[in-house]
Short mmCIF file of C-alpha atoms and ligand atoms in Angstrom, two decimals:
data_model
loop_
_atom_site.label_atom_id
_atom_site.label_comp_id
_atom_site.label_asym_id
_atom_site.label_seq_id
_atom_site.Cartn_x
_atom_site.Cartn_y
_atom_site.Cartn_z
CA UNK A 24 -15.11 194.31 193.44
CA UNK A 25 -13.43 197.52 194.60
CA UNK A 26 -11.10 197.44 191.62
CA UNK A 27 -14.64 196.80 189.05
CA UNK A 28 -16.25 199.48 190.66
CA UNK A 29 -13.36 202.05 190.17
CA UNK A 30 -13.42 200.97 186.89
CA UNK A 31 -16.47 201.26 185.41
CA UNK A 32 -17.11 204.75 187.82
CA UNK A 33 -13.99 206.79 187.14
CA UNK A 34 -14.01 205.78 183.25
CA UNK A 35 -17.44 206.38 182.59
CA UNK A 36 -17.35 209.90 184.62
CA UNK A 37 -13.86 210.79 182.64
CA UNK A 38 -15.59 209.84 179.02
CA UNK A 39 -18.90 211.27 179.60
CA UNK A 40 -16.94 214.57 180.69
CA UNK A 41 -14.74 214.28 178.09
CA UNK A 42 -17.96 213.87 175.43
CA UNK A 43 -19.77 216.98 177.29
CA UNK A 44 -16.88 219.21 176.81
CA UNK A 45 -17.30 219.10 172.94
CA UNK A 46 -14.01 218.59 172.48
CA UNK A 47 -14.70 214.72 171.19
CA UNK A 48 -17.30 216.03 168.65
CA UNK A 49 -15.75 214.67 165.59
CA UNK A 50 -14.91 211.66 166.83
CA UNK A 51 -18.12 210.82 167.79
CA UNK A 52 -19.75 208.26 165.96
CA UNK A 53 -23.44 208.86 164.93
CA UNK A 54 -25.57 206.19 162.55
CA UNK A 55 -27.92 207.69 159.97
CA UNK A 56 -31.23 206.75 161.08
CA UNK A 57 -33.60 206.30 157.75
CA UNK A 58 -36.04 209.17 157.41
CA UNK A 59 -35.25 210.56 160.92
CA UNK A 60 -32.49 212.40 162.55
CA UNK A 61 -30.06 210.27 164.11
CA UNK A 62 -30.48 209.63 167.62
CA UNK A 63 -27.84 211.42 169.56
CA UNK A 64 -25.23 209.51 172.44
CA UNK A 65 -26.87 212.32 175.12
CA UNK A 66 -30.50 210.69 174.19
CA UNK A 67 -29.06 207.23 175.20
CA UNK A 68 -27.70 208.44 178.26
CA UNK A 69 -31.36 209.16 179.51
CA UNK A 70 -32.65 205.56 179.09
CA UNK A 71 -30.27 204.01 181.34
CA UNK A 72 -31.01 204.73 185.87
CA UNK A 73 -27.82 204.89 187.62
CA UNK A 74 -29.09 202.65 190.33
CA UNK A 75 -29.26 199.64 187.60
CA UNK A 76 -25.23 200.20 187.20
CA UNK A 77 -24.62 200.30 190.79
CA UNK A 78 -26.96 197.17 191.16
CA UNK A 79 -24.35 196.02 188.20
CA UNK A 80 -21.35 196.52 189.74
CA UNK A 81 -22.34 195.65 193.41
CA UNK A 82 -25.17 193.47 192.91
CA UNK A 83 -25.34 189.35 193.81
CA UNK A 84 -23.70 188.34 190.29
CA UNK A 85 -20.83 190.28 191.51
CA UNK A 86 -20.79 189.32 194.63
CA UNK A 87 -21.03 185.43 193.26
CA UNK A 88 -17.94 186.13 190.90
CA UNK A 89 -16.37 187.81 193.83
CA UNK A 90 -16.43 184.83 195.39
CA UNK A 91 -16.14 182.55 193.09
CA UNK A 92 -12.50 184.12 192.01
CA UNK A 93 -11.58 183.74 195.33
CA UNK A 94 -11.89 180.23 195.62
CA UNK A 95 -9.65 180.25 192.16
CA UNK A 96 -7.03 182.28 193.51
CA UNK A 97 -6.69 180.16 196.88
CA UNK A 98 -7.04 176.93 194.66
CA UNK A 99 -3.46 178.59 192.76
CA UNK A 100 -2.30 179.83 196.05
CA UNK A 101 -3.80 178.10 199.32
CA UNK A 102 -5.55 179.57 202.27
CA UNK A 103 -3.76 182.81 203.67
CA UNK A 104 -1.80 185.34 203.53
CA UNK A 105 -0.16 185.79 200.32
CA UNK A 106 3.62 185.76 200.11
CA UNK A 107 3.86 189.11 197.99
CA UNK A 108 1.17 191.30 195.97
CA UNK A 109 3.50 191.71 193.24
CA UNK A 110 5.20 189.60 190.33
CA UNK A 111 8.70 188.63 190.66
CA UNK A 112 9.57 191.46 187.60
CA UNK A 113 7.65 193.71 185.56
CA UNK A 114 7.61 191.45 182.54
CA UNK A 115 6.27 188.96 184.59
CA UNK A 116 3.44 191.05 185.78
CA UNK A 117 2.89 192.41 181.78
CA UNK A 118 2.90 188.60 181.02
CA UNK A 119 0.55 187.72 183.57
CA UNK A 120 -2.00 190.40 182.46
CA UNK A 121 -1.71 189.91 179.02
CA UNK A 122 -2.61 186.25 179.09
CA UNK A 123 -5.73 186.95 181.46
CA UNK A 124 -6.50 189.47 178.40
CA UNK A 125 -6.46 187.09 176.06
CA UNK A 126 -7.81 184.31 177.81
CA UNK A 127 -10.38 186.20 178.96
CA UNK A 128 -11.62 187.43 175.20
CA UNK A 129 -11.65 184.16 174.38
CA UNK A 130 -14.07 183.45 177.08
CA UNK A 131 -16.09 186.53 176.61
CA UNK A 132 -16.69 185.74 172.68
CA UNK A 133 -17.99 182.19 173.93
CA UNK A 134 -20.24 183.34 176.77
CA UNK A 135 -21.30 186.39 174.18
CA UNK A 136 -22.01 184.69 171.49
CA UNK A 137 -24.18 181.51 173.51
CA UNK A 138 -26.63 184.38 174.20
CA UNK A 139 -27.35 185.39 170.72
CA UNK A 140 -27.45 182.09 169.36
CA UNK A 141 -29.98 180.25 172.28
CA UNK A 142 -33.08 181.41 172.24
CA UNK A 143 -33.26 181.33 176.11
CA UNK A 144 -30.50 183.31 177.18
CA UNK A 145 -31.50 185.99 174.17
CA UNK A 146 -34.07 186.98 176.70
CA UNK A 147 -31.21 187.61 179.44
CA UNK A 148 -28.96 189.52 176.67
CA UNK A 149 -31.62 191.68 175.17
CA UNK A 150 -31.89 193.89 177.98
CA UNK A 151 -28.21 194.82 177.06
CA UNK A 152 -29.39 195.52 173.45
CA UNK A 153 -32.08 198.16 174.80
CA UNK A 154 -29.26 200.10 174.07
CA UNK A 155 -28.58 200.37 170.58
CA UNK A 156 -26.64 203.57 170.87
CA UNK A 157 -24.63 202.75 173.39
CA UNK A 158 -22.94 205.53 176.01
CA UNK A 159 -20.31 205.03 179.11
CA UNK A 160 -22.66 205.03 181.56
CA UNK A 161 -25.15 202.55 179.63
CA UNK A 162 -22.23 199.77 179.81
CA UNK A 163 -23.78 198.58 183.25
CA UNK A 164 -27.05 198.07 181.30
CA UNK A 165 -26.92 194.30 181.63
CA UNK A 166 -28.52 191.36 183.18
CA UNK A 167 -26.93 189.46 186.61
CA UNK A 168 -26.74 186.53 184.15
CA UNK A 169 -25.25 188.31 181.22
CA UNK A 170 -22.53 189.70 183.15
CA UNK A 171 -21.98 186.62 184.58
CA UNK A 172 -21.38 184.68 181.25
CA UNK A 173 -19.76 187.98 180.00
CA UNK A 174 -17.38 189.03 183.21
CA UNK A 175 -17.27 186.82 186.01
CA UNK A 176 -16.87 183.48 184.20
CA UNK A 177 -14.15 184.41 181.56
CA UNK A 178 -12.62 186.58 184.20
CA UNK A 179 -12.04 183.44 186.48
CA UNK A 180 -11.12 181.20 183.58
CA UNK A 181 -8.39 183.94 183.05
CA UNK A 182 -7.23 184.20 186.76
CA UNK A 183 -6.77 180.05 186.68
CA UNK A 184 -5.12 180.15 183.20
CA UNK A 185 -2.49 182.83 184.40
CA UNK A 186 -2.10 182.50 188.05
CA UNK A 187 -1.82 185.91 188.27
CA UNK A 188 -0.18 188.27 191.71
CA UNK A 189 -2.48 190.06 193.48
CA UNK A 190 -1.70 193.46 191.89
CA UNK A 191 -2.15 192.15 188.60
CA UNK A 192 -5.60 190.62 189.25
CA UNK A 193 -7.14 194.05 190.66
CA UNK A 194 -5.21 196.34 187.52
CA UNK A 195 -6.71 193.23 185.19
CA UNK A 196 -9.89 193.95 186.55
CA UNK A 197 -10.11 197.46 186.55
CA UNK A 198 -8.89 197.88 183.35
CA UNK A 199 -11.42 195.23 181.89
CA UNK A 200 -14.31 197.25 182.92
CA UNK A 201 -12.41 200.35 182.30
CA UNK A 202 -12.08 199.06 178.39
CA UNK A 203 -15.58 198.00 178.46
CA UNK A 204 -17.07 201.46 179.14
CA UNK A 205 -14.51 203.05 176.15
CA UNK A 206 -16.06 200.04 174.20
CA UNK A 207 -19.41 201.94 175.08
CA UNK A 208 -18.20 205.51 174.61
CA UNK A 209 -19.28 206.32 170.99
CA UNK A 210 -15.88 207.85 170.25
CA UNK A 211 -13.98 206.59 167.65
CA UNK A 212 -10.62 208.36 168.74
CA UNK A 213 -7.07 207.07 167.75
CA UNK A 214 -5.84 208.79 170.84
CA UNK A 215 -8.17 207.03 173.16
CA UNK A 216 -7.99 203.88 171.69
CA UNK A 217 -3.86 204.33 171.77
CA UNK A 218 -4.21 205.67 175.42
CA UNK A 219 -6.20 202.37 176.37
CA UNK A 220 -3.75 199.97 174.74
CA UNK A 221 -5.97 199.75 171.99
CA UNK A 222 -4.07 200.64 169.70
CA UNK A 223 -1.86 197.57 169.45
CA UNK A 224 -1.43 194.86 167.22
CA UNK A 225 -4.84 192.52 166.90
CA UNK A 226 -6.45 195.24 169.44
CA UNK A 227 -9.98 195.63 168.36
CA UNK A 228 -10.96 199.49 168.69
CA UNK A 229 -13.72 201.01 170.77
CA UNK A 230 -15.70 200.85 167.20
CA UNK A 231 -16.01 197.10 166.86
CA UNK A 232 -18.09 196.64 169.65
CA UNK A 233 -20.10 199.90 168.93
CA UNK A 234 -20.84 198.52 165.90
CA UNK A 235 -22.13 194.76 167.60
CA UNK A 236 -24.60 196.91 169.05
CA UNK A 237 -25.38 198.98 165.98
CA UNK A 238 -25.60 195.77 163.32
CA UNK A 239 -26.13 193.12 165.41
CA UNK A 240 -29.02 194.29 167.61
CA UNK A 241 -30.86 190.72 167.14
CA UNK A 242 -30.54 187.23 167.84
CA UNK A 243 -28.25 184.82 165.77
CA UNK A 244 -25.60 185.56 163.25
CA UNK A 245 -24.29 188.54 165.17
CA UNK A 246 -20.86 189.81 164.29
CA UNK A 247 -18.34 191.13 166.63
CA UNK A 248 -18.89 189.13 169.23
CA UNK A 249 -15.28 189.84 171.30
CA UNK A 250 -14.46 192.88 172.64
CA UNK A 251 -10.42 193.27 173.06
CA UNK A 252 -8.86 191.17 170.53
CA UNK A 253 -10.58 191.17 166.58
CA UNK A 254 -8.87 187.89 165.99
CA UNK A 255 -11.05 185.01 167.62
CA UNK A 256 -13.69 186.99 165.15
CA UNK A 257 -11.65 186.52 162.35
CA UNK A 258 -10.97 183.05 163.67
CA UNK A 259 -15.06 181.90 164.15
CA UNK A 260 -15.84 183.72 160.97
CA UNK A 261 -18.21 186.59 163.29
CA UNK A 262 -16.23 189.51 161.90
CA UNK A 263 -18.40 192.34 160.99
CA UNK A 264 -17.18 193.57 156.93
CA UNK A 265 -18.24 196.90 158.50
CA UNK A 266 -14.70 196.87 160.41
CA UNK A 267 -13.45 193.75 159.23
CA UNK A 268 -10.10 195.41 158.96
CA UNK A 269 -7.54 195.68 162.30
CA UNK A 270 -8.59 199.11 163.07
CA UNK A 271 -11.41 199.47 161.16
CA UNK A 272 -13.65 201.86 161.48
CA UNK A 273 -17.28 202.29 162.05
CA UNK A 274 -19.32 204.55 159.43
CA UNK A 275 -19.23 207.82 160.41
CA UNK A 276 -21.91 210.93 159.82
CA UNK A 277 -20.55 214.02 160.79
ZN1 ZN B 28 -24.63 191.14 171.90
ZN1 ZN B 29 -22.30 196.20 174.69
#
């Protein structure tokens, strides 16, 4: 929990710095709103309280996951002590985390895409869609159950599929909710995305899920339904034409 709260605080506070300072302005990505001036990422920033996110982060559902990944990680390696926090090599601790990646996108897309398509848990997931120009801080903008089917579930199915150390569970986590507030950031920056590892083969940049929540504010046949990896898109047949492309790009107004 410590390791999802460091990641969601320190990368929203570093992006929405990083956005203040100007610096970020053309990489910014801004919609053109028909007959109205497009709503601008400091506007969005307003309709999201600060308590909700902590409530987010801290709340039951996280508690419940908390939990609930403990159980998987004593299932994988019994009651106690554990023998060592780290993997037996570096490559073995890379290997570890990028399976819980992928695993865990695969599990995300699922537990996403349930909530467009069922007309019940649309109600949980629309609260998330209040925000339809999404900002770091308005990641946390999410129902107990949402994050659940989005975060806590897939993030145990990836802690059982890899077994992961210690070490690599908490930087798996924290970078998880770290990527998750870029995916929220509005900028559409090659340097971010290559500082965040985004920048990789079948990565999908912070612009494919900006653009879920720009064309697929609405229930059923959303697009862009993962968040790290384009491919099980391309694989379900969800991929948004607007980036359809491995590193694709959002439209841009300047
Ligand atoms: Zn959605
Ligand atoms: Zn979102």
């Amino acid at each position: 929990m410590v390791a999802v709260a460091a990641g969601f605080f320190v990368t929203a506070g570093i992006l929405e710095a990083l956005i203040s300072t100007g610096w970020f302005d053309s990489a910014l990505i801004v919609y053109p709103t028909p007959g109205g001036k497009p709503k601008s990422r400091a506007e969005g920033v307003a309709e999201v309280q600060l308590w909700r996110s902590t409530v987010t982060v801290a709340g039951p559902a996280t508690i419940a996951n908390g939990l609930a990944m403990v159980l998987v990680m004593t299932s994988s390696y019994g009651w106690g002590p554990v023998a060592s926090w780290w993997a037996a090599t570096p490559l073995h601790f890379a290997a570890q985390f990028a399976v819980m990646l992928f695993v865990n996108d695969f599990g995300l897309y699922w537990g996403h895409r349930i909530q467009h398509e069922s007309a019940f848990l649309w109600r949980f997931h629309r609260a998330h869609h209040r925000i339809a120009t999404p900002t770091p801080v308005s990641v946390m903008c999410i129902a107990q159950l949402d994050a659940t089917l989005q975060g806590g579930l897939p993030m145990a199915l990836a802690a059982a599929a890899a077994r992961p150390c210690p070490a690599a569970l908490c930087a798996f986590f924290f970078y998880r909710v770290a990527e998750n507030t870029l995916n929220h950031s509005g900028l559409d920056s090659r340097l971010l995305d290559a500082l965040c590892l985004k920048a990789l083969p079948f990565r999908a940049p912070a612009a494919f899920h900006d653009a879920h929540h720009r064309y697929s504010n609405h229930a059923h046949n959303a697009k862009n339904y993962a968040e790290s990896f384009w491919i099980f898109d391309w694989a379900f047949g969800t991929l948004s034409p607007l980036v359809g492309k491995p590193q694709g790009r959002a439209s841009k107004q300047a």
